[in-house]
């Protein structure tokens, strides 16, 4: 698929997808005869991993590291037990960091919802006592 369809499916801008290409996080699987970038479902899945990591505060280097680990685990190549365990430990580390960030975001969301509710209550009280001009 071309970059426009990928952008639509991933809800990422064309500019962002190109940036991820420039940084080596996602490389189009092919190019058309006209030079257009062509992406596969695997490329879209990779972009979705990046998209999910971004709001959790992961850096581009961390994204690259995690993708490298998962690529190697998924490649099906012969990994010795120590190498496989080291890769799994890298993935576990990112999973734990993601869980910590999710917990922090839950706290922030609860505070934001409380704040919004306070404002809503205040507006309701104020609107109930304020005379309306017709």
Backbone as a chain_set.jsonl record, in Angstrom:
{"seq": "XXXXXXXXXXXXXXXXXXXXXXXXXXXXXXXXXXXXXXXXXXXXXXXXXXXXXXXXXXXXXXXXXXXXXXXXXXXXXXXXXXXXXXXXXXXXXXXXXXXXXXXXXXXXXXXXXXXXXXXXXXXXXXXXXXXXXX", "coords": {"N": [[0.842, -1.174, 0.0], [0.347, 2.334, -0.481], [1.872, 5.328, 0.902], [-0.107, 7.181, 1.691], [-2.395, 5.632, 2.289], [-1.338, 4.142, 4.371], [-0.873, 6.179, 6.215], [-3.508, 6.932, 6.735], [-4.524, 4.564, 7.884], [-2.913, 4.28, 10.147], [-3.225, 6.615, 11.455], [-1.23, 8.502, 11.455], [0.727, 11.279, 10.394], [1.81, 12.038, 7.023], [4.259, 13.273, 7.062], [5.273, 12.478, 9.558], [5.527, 9.711, 9.176], [7.436, 9.702, 7.141], [9.523, 10.85, 8.582], [10.034, 8.827, 10.455], [10.974, 6.97, 8.684], [13.318, 8.245, 7.79], [14.808, 8.16, 10.132], [15.25, 5.512, 10.351], [13.504, 3.792, 11.619], [11.254, 2.68, 10.405], [11.209, 1.222, 7.348], [10.116, 1.462, 4.071], [8.83, -1.436, 2.463], [9.133, -1.741, -0.222], [9.468, -0.062, -3.413], [7.495, 1.58, -5.818], [7.403, 1.434, -9.453], [7.301, 4.039, -10.17], [8.595, 5.222, -8.078], [7.25, 5.533, -5.703], [6.719, 5.033, -2.215], [6.135, 1.83, -0.885], [4.268, -0.088, 1.297], [3.907, -2.841, 3.582], [1.676, -5.044, 5.435], [3.155, -5.77, 7.655], [4.849, -3.583, 7.902], [2.983, -1.62, 8.585], [2.127, -2.648, 11.043], [4.478, -2.331, 12.474], [4.697, 0.469, 12.5], [2.472, 0.984, 14.087], [3.32, -0.009, 16.55], [5.283, 1.873, 17.138], [3.686, 4.16, 17.195], [2.152, 3.623, 19.446], [4.074, 3.629, 21.428], [5.038, 6.219, 21.513], [3.273, 8.172, 22.943], [3.805, 7.305, 25.485], [6.194, 8.234, 26.151], [8.569, 7.12, 25.217], [11.799, 7.172, 23.718], [13.197, 7.729, 20.402], [15.448, 6.098, 20.105], [14.921, 4.14, 22.039], [12.612, 3.045, 20.938], [13.684, 1.989, 18.607], [15.425, 0.095, 19.714], [13.648, -1.683, 21.033], [12.141, -2.553, 18.807], [14.17, -3.805, 17.363], [14.771, -5.927, 19.091], [12.301, -7.339, 19.127], [12.057, -7.896, 16.402], [14.216, -9.644, 16.018], [13.463, -11.725, 17.695], [11.135, -12.535, 16.386], [12.052, -13.351, 13.932], [12.637, -16.003, 13.629], [15.052, -17.135, 13.368], [17.82, -19.162, 14.36], [18.339, -18.848, 17.64], [20.524, -18.9, 20.363], [19.974, -20.133, 23.687], [20.759, -18.264, 25.663], [20.947, -15.865, 24.22], [18.315, -15.591, 23.312], [16.994, -15.351, 25.793], [18.111, -12.958, 26.688], [17.088, -11.169, 24.804], [14.348, -11.447, 25.347], [14.356, -10.422, 27.925], [14.958, -7.751, 27.413], [12.581, -7.008, 26.125], [10.789, -7.454, 28.226], [11.647, -5.447, 29.983], [10.849, -3.125, 28.608], [8.099, -3.596, 28.602], [7.532, -3.402, 31.328], [8.275, -0.73, 31.794], [6.374, 0.506, 30.184], [4.037, -0.23, 31.533], [4.399, 1.165, 33.928], [4.291, 3.81, 32.977], [1.672, 3.865, 32.024], [0.281, 3.614, 34.436], [0.987, 6.089, 35.61], [-0.225, 7.803, 33.777], [-2.891, 7.135, 34.201], [-3.312, 8.214, 36.753], [-2.909, 10.933, 36.154], [-5.038, 11.282, 34.36], [-7.23, 10.796, 36.058], [-6.98, 12.989, 37.769], [-7.363, 15.051, 35.931], [-9.994, 14.521, 35.107], [-11.305, 14.959, 37.534], [-10.794, 17.678, 37.883], [-12.134, 18.732, 35.629], [-14.746, 17.976, 36.294], [-15.117, 19.496, 38.608], [-15.099, 22.084, 37.508], [-17.353, 21.851, 35.844], [-19.387, 21.478, 37.754], [-19.216, 23.92, 39.101], [-19.936, 25.69, 37.029], [-22.565, 24.841, 36.57], [-23.783, 25.463, 39.038], [-23.409, 28.26, 39.021], [-24.774, 29.012, 36.697], [-27.334, 28.318, 37.44], [-28.032, 30.227, 39.325], [-27.664, 32.633, 38.132], [-29.304, 35.33, 36.614], [-30.987, 35.106, 33.523], [-30.775, 36.788, 30.484], [-33.171, 37.675, 28.189]], "CA": [[0.0, 0.0, 0.0], [1.12, 3.57, -0.548], [2.013, 6.047, 2.163], [-1.37, 7.809, 2.071], [-3.237, 4.618, 2.931], [-0.691, 3.825, 5.648], [-1.156, 7.312, 7.1], [-4.911, 6.829, 7.115], [-4.709, 3.406, 8.76], [-2.176, 4.422, 11.401], [-3.523, 7.95, 11.989], [0.013, 9.26, 11.509], [0.854, 12.157, 9.235], [2.816, 11.644, 6.031], [5.531, 13.815, 7.547], [5.739, 11.615, 10.65], [5.959, 8.433, 8.584], [8.717, 9.979, 6.462], [10.528, 11.051, 9.638], [10.394, 7.51, 10.968], [11.802, 6.344, 7.65], [14.632, 8.897, 7.824], [15.522, 7.721, 11.331], [15.484, 4.083, 10.24], [12.559, 2.985, 12.404], [10.403, 1.951, 9.461], [11.655, 1.389, 5.973], [9.135, 0.839, 3.174], [9.269, -2.737, 1.972], [9.447, -1.665, -1.652], [9.125, 1.172, -4.112], [6.836, 1.32, -7.104], [8.22, 1.849, -10.593], [7.318, 5.496, -10.142], [9.362, 5.682, -6.93], [6.417, 5.702, -4.515], [6.945, 4.098, -1.122], [5.131, 0.781, -0.751], [4.325, -0.672, 2.635], [3.194, -4.095, 3.813], [0.997, -5.127, 6.732], [4.198, -5.794, 8.686], [5.283, -2.193, 8.076], [1.902, -0.941, 9.31], [2.2, -3.138, 12.422], [5.66, -1.688, 13.061], [4.307, 1.857, 12.762], [1.535, 0.991, 15.206], [4.121, -0.151, 17.767], [5.891, 3.189, 17.359], [2.598, 5.072, 17.56], [1.741, 3.321, 20.819], [5.177, 3.95, 22.332], [5.272, 7.665, 21.545], [2.638, 8.892, 24.057], [4.319, 6.815, 26.758], [7.45, 8.928, 26.397], [9.751, 6.406, 24.756], [12.617, 7.891, 22.745], [13.397, 7.022, 19.133], [16.431, 5.037, 20.341], [14.244, 3.054, 22.744], [11.74, 2.4, 19.957], [14.563, 1.213, 17.734], [15.924, -1.038, 20.494], [12.557, -2.649, 21.201], [11.832, -3.148, 17.496], [15.267, -4.724, 17.046], [14.594, -7.136, 19.905], [11.141, -8.111, 18.655], [12.38, -8.4, 15.056], [15.094, -10.801, 16.152], [12.675, -12.831, 18.261], [10.153, -12.971, 15.399], [12.694, -13.773, 12.687], [12.657, -17.453, 13.527], [16.419, -17.629, 13.22], [18.276, -19.945, 15.506], [18.935, -18.086, 18.732], [20.844, -19.774, 21.486], [19.114, -19.874, 24.847], [21.182, -17.031, 26.332], [20.579, -14.722, 23.376], [16.857, -15.499, 23.366], [16.619, -14.833, 27.115], [18.521, -11.544, 26.733], [16.096, -10.428, 24.016], [13.103, -11.445, 26.118], [14.537, -9.506, 29.06], [14.81, -6.398, 26.867], [11.146, -6.779, 25.905], [10.189, -7.336, 29.561], [11.999, -4.126, 30.512], [9.955, -2.154, 27.962], [6.74, -3.842, 29.085], [7.449, -2.843, 32.675], [8.3, 0.731, 31.658], [5.07, 0.897, 29.641], [3.061, -0.376, 32.614], [4.611, 2.295, 34.85], [3.783, 5.021, 32.328], [0.208, 3.745, 32.001], [-0.172, 3.949, 35.793], [1.129, 7.542, 35.766], [-1.254, 8.44, 32.952], [-4.178, 6.935, 34.878], [-3.375, 9.207, 37.821], [-3.115, 12.231, 35.502], [-6.393, 11.306, 33.826], [-8.155, 10.946, 37.189], [-6.894, 14.38, 38.205], [-7.973, 15.883, 34.893], [-11.444, 14.312, 35.193], [-11.742, 15.63, 38.748], [-10.756, 19.111, 37.585], [-13.238, 19.023, 34.701], [-15.983, 17.85, 37.06], [-15.201, 20.677, 39.476], [-15.512, 23.213, 36.666], [-18.733, 21.615, 35.405], [-20.238, 21.744, 38.912], [-19.207, 25.369, 39.314], [-20.748, 26.314, 35.971], [-23.97, 24.495, 36.811], [-24.231, 26.288, 40.173], [-23.427, 29.658, 38.603], [-25.842, 29.199, 35.714], [-28.624, 28.176, 38.126], [-28.362, 31.424, 40.114], [-27.489, 33.842, 37.31], [-30.477, 35.619, 35.775], [-30.736, 35.042, 32.073], [-31.379, 37.885, 29.713], [-33.847, 37.188, 26.98]], "C": [[0.888, 1.237, 0.0], [1.021, 4.327, 0.761], [0.708, 6.71, 2.616], [-2.304, 6.846, 2.779], [-2.665, 4.242, 4.293], [-0.971, 4.936, 6.656], [-2.587, 7.245, 7.609], [-5.121, 5.703, 8.124], [-4.05, 3.58, 10.115], [-2.496, 5.724, 12.131], [-2.245, 8.728, 12.283], [0.081, 10.139, 10.27], [1.902, 11.601, 8.272], [4.193, 12.079, 6.511], [6.121, 12.925, 8.643], [6.249, 10.292, 10.104], [7.292, 8.62, 7.873], [9.835, 10.175, 7.478], [10.982, 9.712, 10.201], [11.228, 6.732, 9.947], [13.21, 6.913, 7.692], [15.466, 8.44, 9.016], [15.763, 6.214, 11.35], [14.543, 3.206, 11.043], [11.671, 2.124, 11.519], [10.908, 2.255, 8.064], [10.62, 0.73, 5.07], [9.692, -0.46, 2.599], [9.678, -2.701, 0.512], [9.147, -0.264, -2.158], [8.468, 0.778, -5.423], [7.778, 1.75, -8.225], [8.33, 3.361, -10.656], [8.052, 6.076, -8.943], [8.547, 5.896, -5.661], [6.749, 4.634, -3.47], [5.797, 3.09, -1.076], [5.346, 0.056, 0.569], [3.501, -1.948, 2.69], [2.442, -4.017, 5.148], [2.013, -5.137, 7.869], [4.722, -4.379, 8.954], [4.252, -1.398, 8.87], [1.936, -1.364, 10.78], [3.368, -2.488, 13.159], [5.351, -0.228, 13.4], [3.345, 1.954, 13.935], [2.264, 0.801, 16.54], [4.719, 1.206, 18.126], [4.829, 4.172, 17.846], [2.159, 4.858, 19.007], [2.823, 3.674, 21.838], [5.326, 5.459, 22.539], [4.586, 8.361, 22.716], [3.098, 8.415, 25.439], [5.709, 7.377, 27.052], [8.705, 8.187, 25.977], [10.478, 7.225, 23.692], [12.721, 7.08, 21.455], [14.406, 5.887, 19.311], [15.8, 3.857, 21.075], [13.304, 2.308, 21.803], [12.555, 1.483, 19.058], [15.044, -0.048, 18.452], [14.853, -2.105, 20.671], [12.238, -3.337, 19.873], [12.917, -4.131, 17.068], [15.091, -6.035, 17.808], [13.431, -7.976, 19.39], [11.367, -8.656, 17.251], [13.219, -9.665, 15.155], [14.354, -12.0, 16.734], [11.71, -13.411, 17.228], [10.772, -13.575, 14.142], [12.721, -15.285, 12.522], [14.045, -18.011, 13.303], [16.811, -18.364, 14.483], [18.975, -19.028, 16.505], [19.322, -19.075, 19.813], [20.041, -19.307, 22.696], [19.474, -18.569, 25.545], [20.768, -15.796, 25.536], [19.066, -14.513, 23.395], [16.404, -14.895, 24.697], [16.988, -13.354, 27.238], [17.531, -10.683, 25.956], [14.77, -10.345, 24.759], [13.2, -10.491, 27.307], [14.444, -8.054, 28.599], [13.337, -6.064, 26.667], [10.44, -6.624, 27.246], [10.444, -5.949, 30.167], [11.094, -3.057, 29.912], [8.513, -2.34, 28.407], [6.553, -3.238, 30.468], [7.434, -1.316, 32.637], [6.964, 1.237, 31.127], [4.007, 0.824, 30.728], [3.182, 0.773, 33.619], [4.055, 3.588, 34.264], [2.261, 5.016, 32.278], [-0.354, 4.102, 33.377], [-0.101, 5.456, 36.029], [0.052, 8.28, 34.974], [-2.638, 8.273, 33.569], [-4.372, 7.958, 35.992], [-3.641, 10.587, 37.215], [-4.531, 12.351, 34.959], [-7.416, 11.487, 34.942], [-8.153, 12.382, 37.699], [-7.572, 15.31, 37.205], [-9.496, 15.743, 34.927], [-12.021, 14.996, 36.42], [-11.81, 17.14, 38.521], [-11.915, 19.506, 36.675], [-14.566, 18.954, 35.426], [-16.195, 19.027, 37.998], [-15.675, 21.887, 38.686], [-16.966, 23.067, 36.212], [-19.711, 21.928, 36.528], [-20.335, 23.241, 39.169], [-20.065, 26.081, 38.277], [-22.229, 26.049, 36.197], [-24.534, 25.344, 37.947], [-24.377, 27.751, 39.765], [-24.564, 29.921, 37.634], [-27.217, 29.107, 36.37], [-29.018, 29.438, 38.89], [-28.249, 32.714, 39.307], [-28.751, 34.087, 36.513], [-30.099, 35.619, 34.311], [-31.458, 36.196, 31.398], [-31.944, 37.326, 28.422], [-34.109, 38.319, 26.035]], "O": [[2.04, 1.187, 0.43], [0.196, 4.012, 1.618], [0.45, 6.791, 3.817], [-2.938, 7.211, 3.77], [-3.409, 4.048, 5.254], [-1.273, 4.662, 7.818], [-2.84, 7.478, 8.791], [-5.829, 5.884, 9.115], [-4.559, 3.089, 11.123], [-2.092, 5.918, 13.277], [-2.183, 9.509, 13.233], [-0.449, 9.781, 9.218], [2.76, 10.805, 8.653], [5.17, 11.342, 6.381], [7.321, 12.654, 8.652], [7.296, 9.806, 10.531], [8.182, 7.779, 7.996], [10.96, 9.723, 7.265], [12.176, 9.488, 10.4], [12.086, 5.931, 10.318], [14.188, 6.167, 7.636], [16.689, 8.343, 8.922], [16.407, 5.699, 12.264], [14.759, 1.998, 11.142], [11.374, 0.976, 11.85], [11.015, 3.414, 7.663], [10.277, -0.434, 5.273], [10.879, -0.559, 2.29], [10.47, -3.526, 0.059], [8.644, 0.593, -1.43], [8.833, -0.216, -6.051], [8.82, 2.355, -7.975], [9.327, 3.902, -11.135], [8.127, 7.296, -8.799], [9.071, 6.379, -4.658], [7.023, 3.482, -3.806], [4.63, 3.458, -1.211], [6.457, -0.355, 0.903], [2.531, -2.117, 1.95], [2.566, -3.04, 5.887], [1.757, -4.572, 8.933], [5.005, -4.023, 10.099], [4.612, -0.594, 9.73], [1.789, -0.523, 11.667], [3.25, -2.137, 14.333], [5.711, 0.248, 14.476], [3.403, 2.916, 14.7], [1.869, 1.386, 17.548], [4.666, 1.632, 19.279], [5.054, 4.923, 18.795], [1.831, 5.815, 19.708], [2.514, 3.984, 22.988], [5.699, 5.909, 23.622], [5.258, 9.095, 23.441], [2.806, 9.059, 26.446], [6.324, 7.045, 28.065], [9.807, 8.591, 26.349], [9.848, 7.888, 22.869], [12.377, 5.899, 21.422], [14.233, 4.819, 18.725], [16.106, 2.704, 20.774], [13.208, 1.082, 21.861], [12.164, 0.348, 18.785], [15.067, -1.131, 17.866], [15.117, -3.293, 20.483], [12.084, -4.557, 19.822], [12.619, -5.17, 16.478], [15.242, -7.117, 17.242], [13.562, -9.19, 19.233], [10.918, -9.758, 16.937], [12.96, -10.644, 14.454], [14.579, -13.14, 16.329], [11.487, -14.621, 17.189], [10.081, -14.241, 13.371], [12.817, -15.79, 11.404], [14.212, -19.21, 13.075], [16.197, -18.197, 15.537], [20.058, -18.506, 16.242], [18.554, -19.977, 20.146], [19.498, -18.203, 22.704], [18.582, -17.839, 25.978], [20.299, -14.808, 26.101], [18.595, -13.379, 23.484], [15.53, -14.028, 24.722], [16.241, -12.582, 27.839], [17.175, -9.591, 26.398], [14.139, -9.288, 24.794], [12.222, -9.828, 27.652], [13.906, -7.212, 29.319], [12.895, -4.965, 27.001], [9.58, -5.755, 27.392], [9.557, -5.36, 30.785], [10.62, -2.175, 30.629], [7.781, -1.364, 28.572], [5.521, -2.627, 30.744], [6.669, -0.681, 33.364], [6.474, 2.277, 31.566], [3.167, 1.717, 30.835], [2.174, 1.29, 34.099], [3.423, 4.373, 34.971], [1.63, 6.055, 32.47], [-1.354, 4.814, 33.472], [-1.031, 6.037, 36.589], [-0.513, 9.265, 35.449], [-3.471, 9.174, 33.471], [-5.462, 8.505, 36.157], [-4.497, 11.325, 37.703], [-5.157, 13.404, 35.083], [-8.368, 12.252, 34.788], [-9.207, 12.929, 38.025], [-8.271, 16.246, 37.592], [-10.212, 16.736, 34.791], [-13.115, 15.557, 36.357], [-12.772, 17.794, 38.924], [-12.597, 20.5, 36.925], [-15.435, 19.794, 35.194], [-17.319, 19.502, 38.165], [-16.547, 22.628, 39.138], [-17.718, 24.042, 36.197], [-20.741, 22.562, 36.3], [-21.42, 23.764, 39.426], [-20.837, 26.978, 38.617], [-23.054, 26.947, 36.029], [-25.635, 25.884, 37.833], [-25.357, 28.405, 40.123], [-25.246, 30.94, 37.737], [-28.164, 29.747, 35.913], [-30.205, 29.697, 39.085], [-28.694, 33.77, 39.756], [-29.235, 33.195, 35.817], [-29.024, 36.077, 33.924], [-32.602, 36.519, 31.718], [-31.277, 36.608, 27.678], [-34.671, 38.108, 24.96]]}, "num_chains": 1, "name": "protein.A"}
